[in-house]
Coordinates of N, CA and C in Angstrom, one line a residue:
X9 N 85.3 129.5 69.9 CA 85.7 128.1 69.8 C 85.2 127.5 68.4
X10 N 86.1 126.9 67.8 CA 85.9 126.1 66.7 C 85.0 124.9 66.5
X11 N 84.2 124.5 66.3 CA 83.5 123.2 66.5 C 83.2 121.8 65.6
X12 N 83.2 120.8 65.5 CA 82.9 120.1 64.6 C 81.5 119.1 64.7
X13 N 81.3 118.5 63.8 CA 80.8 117.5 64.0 C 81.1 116.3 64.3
X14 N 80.7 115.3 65.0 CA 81.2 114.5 65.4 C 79.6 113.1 65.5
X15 N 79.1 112.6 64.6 CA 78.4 111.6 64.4 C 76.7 112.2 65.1
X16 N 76.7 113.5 64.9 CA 75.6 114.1 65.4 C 76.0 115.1 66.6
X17 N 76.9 115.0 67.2 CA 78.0 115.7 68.5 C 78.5 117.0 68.2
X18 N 78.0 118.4 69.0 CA 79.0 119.7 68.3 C 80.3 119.4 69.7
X19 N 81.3 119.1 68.7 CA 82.5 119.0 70.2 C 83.5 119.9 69.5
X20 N 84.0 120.8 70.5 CA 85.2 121.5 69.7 C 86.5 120.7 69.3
X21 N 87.2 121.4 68.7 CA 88.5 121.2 68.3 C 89.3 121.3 68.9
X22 N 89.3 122.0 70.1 CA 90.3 121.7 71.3 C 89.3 121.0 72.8
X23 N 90.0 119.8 73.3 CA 90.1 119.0 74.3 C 90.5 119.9 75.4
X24 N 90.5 119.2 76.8 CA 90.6 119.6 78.2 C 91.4 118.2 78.3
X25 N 92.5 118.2 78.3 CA 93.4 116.3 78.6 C 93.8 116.4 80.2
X26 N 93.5 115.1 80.8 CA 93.8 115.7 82.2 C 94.7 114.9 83.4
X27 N 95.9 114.7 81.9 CA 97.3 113.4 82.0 C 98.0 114.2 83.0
X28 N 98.2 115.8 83.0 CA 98.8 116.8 84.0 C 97.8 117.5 84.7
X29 N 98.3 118.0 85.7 CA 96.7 118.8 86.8 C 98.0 119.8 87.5
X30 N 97.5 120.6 87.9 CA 98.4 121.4 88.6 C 98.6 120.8 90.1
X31 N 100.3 121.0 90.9 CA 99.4 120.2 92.1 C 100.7 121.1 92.8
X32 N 100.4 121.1 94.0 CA 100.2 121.7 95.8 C 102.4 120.8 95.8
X33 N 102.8 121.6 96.4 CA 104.0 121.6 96.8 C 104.0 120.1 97.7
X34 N 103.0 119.5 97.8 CA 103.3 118.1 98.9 C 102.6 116.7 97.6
X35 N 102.9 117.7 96.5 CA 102.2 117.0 95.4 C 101.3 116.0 95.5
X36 N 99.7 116.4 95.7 CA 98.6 116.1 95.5 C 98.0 117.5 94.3
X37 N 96.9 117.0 93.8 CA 96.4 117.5 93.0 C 95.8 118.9 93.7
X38 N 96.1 120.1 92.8 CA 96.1 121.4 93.5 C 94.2 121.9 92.8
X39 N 93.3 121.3 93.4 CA 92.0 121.2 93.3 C 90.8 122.4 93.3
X40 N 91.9 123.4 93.7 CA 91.3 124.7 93.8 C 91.2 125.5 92.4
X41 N 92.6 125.0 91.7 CA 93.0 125.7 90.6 C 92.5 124.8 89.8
X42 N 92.4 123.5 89.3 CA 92.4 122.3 89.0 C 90.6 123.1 88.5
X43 N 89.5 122.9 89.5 CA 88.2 123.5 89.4 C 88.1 125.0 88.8
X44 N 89.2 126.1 88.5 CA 89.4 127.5 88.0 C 89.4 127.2 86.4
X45 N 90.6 126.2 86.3 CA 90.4 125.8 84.7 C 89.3 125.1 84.6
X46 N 88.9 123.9 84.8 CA 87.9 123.4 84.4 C 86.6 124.5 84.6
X47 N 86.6 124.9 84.9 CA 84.9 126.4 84.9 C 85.6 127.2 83.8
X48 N 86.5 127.9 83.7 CA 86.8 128.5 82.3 C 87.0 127.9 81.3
X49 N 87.5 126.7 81.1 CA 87.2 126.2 80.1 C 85.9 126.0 79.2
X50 N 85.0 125.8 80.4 CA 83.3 125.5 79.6 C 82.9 126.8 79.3
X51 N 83.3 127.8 80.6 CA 82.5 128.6 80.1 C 83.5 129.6 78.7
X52 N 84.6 129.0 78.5 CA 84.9 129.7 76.9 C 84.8 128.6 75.5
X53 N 84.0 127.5 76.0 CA 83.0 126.6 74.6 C 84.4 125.5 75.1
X54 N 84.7 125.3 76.0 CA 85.3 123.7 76.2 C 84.9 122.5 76.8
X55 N 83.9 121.6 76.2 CA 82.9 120.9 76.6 C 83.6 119.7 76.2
X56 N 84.5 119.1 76.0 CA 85.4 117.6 76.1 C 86.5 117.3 77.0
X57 N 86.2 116.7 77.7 CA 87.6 116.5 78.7 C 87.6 115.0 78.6
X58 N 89.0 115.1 78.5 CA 89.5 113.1 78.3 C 90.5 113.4 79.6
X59 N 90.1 111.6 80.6 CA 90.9 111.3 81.6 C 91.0 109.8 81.4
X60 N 91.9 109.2 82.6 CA 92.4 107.7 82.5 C 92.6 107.3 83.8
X61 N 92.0 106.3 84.3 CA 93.0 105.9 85.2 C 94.5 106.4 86.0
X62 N 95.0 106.2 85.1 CA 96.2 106.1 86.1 C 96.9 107.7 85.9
X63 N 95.8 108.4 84.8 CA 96.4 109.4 85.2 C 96.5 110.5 86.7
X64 N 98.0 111.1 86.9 CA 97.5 112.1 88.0 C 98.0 110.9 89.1
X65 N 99.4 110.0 89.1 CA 98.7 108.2 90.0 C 97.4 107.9 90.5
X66 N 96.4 108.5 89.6 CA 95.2 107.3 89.9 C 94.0 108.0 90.1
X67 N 94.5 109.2 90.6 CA 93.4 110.5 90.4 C 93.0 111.6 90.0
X68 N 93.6 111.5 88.8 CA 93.0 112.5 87.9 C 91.0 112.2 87.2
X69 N 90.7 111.0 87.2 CA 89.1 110.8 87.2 C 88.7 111.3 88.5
X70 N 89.0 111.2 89.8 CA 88.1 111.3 90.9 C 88.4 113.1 90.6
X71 N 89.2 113.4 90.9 CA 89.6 115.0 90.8 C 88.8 115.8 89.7
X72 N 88.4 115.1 88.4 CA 87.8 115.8 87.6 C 86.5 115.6 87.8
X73 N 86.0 114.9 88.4 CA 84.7 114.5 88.7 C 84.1 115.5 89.4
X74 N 84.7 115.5 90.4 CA 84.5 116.0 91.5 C 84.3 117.7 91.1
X75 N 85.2 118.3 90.1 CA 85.0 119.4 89.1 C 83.9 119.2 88.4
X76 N 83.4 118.4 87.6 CA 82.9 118.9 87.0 C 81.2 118.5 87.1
X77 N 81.4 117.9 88.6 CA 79.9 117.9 89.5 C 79.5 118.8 89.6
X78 N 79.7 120.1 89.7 CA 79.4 121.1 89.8 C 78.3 122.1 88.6
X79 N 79.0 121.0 87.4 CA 78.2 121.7 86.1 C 76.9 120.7 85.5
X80 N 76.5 121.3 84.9 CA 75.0 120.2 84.3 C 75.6 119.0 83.6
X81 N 75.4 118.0 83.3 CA 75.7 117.0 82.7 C 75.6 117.0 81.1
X82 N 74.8 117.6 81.0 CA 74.7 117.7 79.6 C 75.4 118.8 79.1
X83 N 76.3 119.6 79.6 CA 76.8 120.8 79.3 C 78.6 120.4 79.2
X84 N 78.7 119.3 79.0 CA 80.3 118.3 78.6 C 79.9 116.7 78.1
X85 N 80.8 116.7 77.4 CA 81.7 115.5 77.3 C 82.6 114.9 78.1
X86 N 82.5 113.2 78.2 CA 83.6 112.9 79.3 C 84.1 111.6 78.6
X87 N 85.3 111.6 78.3 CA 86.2 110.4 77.7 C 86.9 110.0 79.0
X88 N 87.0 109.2 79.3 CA 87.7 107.7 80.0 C 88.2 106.7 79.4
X89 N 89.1 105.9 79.7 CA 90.0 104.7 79.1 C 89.9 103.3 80.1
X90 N 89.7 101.9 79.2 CA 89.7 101.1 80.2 C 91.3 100.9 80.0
X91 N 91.9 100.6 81.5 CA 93.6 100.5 81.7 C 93.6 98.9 82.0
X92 N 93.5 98.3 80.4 CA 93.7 96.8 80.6 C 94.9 96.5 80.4
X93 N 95.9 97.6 79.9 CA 97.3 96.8 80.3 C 98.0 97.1 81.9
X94 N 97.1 97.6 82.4 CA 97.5 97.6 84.0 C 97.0 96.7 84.7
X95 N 96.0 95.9 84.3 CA 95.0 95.4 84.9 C 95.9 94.0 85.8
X96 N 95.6 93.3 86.5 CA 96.3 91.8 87.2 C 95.5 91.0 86.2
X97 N 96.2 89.7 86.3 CA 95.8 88.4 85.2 C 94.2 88.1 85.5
X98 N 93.9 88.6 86.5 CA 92.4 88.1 86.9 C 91.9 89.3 87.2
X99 N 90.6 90.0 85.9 CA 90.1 91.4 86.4 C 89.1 91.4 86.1
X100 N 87.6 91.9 86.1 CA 86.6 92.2 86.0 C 86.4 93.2 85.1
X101 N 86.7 93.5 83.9 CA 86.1 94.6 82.7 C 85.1 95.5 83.4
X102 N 84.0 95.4 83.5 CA 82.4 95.6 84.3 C 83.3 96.2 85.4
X103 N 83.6 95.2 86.3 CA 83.8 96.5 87.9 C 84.8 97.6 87.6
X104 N 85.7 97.1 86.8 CA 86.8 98.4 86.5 C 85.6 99.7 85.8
X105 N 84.6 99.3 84.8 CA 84.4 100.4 84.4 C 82.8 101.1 85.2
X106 N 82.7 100.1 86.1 CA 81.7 100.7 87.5 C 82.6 101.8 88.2
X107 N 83.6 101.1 88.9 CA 84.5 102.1 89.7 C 84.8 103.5 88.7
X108 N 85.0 103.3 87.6 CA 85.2 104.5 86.7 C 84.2 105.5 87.0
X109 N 82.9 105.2 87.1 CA 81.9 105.9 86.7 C 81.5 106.4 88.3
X110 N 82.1 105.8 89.4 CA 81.8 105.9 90.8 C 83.1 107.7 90.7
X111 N 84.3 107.0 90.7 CA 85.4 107.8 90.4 C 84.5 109.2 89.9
X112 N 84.3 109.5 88.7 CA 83.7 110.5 88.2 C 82.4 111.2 88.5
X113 N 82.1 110.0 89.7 CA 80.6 111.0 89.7 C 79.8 111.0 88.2
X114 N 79.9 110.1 87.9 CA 78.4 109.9 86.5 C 78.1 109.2 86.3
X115 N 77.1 109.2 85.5 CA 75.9 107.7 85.3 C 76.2 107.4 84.1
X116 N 77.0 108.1 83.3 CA 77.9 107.2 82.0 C 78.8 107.9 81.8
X117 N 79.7 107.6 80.6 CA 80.8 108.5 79.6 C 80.0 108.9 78.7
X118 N 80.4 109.5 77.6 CA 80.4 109.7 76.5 C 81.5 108.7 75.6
X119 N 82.3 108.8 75.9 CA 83.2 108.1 75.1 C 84.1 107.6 75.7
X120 N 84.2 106.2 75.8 CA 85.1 105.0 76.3 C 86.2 104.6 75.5
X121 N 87.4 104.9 75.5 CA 88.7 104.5 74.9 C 89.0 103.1 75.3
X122 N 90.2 102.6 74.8 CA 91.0 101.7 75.3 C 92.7 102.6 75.7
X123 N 92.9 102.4 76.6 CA 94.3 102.8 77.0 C 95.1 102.2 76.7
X124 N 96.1 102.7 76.3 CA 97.6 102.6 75.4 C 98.2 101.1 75.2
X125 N 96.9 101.2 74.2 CA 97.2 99.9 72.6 C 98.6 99.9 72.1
X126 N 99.0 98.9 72.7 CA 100.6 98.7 71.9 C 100.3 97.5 71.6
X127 N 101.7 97.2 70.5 CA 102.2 95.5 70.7 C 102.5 94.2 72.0
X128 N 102.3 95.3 72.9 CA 102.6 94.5 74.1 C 101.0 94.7 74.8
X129 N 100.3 95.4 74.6 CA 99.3 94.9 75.4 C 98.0 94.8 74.9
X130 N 98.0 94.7 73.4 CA 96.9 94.5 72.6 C 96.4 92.9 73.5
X131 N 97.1 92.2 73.7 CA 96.4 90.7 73.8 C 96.2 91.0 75.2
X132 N 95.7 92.2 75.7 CA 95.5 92.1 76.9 C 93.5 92.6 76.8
X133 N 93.4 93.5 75.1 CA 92.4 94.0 75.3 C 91.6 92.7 74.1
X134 N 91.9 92.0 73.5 CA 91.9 91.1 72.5 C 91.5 89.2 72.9
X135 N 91.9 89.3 74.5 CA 91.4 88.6 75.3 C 90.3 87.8 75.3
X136 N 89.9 86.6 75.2 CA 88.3 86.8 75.1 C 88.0 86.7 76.7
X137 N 88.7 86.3 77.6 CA 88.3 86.4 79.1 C 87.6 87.5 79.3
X138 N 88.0 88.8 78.9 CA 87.6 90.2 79.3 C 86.4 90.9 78.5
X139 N 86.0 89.9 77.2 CA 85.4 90.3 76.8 C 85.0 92.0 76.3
X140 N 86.0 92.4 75.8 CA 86.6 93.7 75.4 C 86.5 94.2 74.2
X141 N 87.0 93.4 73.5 CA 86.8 93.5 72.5 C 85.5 92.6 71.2

């Protein structure tokens, strides 16, 4: 595995993205296999995995979590997104990104995104209600 630096961080050059998951003929997330990649991944130097919200409809964070409870905390990276253009006119920033961290099974991220900044939903993260930006 190739590695870089990253503000004091050795993170490789290839990600674990987890927008797609393999899933079970009644399409739910196929969690057996789902946990096969994520353990070969680390164990061949793949220690960053980025998830979202709504990826997976809504559970691809709990599903990876739940994977990668299994391994030491300090032995990955975990990228998350807050989904403030999904959000209802009235949301709690704070609880969304509690539930995130409940979802995953961790006591933080490593690195917190914003989810898909466009022209249409920048003034959703830009807000001062939400206090986001």
């Amino acid at each position: 595995m190739i590695y870089r630096d990253f503000q004091g961080i050795k993170l490789p050059m290839l990600g674990f993205g987890t927008m797609r998951l393999p899933v079970l003929e009644d399409g739910q997330i196929d969690t057996t296999l789902t946990q096969s990649m994520i353990d070969y991944a680390l164990d061949h130097g793949v220690n960053y995995f980025d998830t979202a919200w709504p990826y997976m409809q809504n559970h691809s964070e709990t599903v990876v979590g739940a994977c990668l409870k299994k391994h030491p905390r300090e032995s990955f990276y975990l990228a998350t997104k807050f989904p403030g253009h999904m959000v209802a006119e009235r949301y709690d920033p704070a609880d969304i990104f509690e539930q995130q961290l409940e979802k995953c099974q961790v006591e933080y991220f490593d690195f917190y995104l914003l989810h898909n900044v466009y022209e249409n939903s920048v003034g959703e993260y830009a807000d001062a209600r939400g206090g986001i930006v």
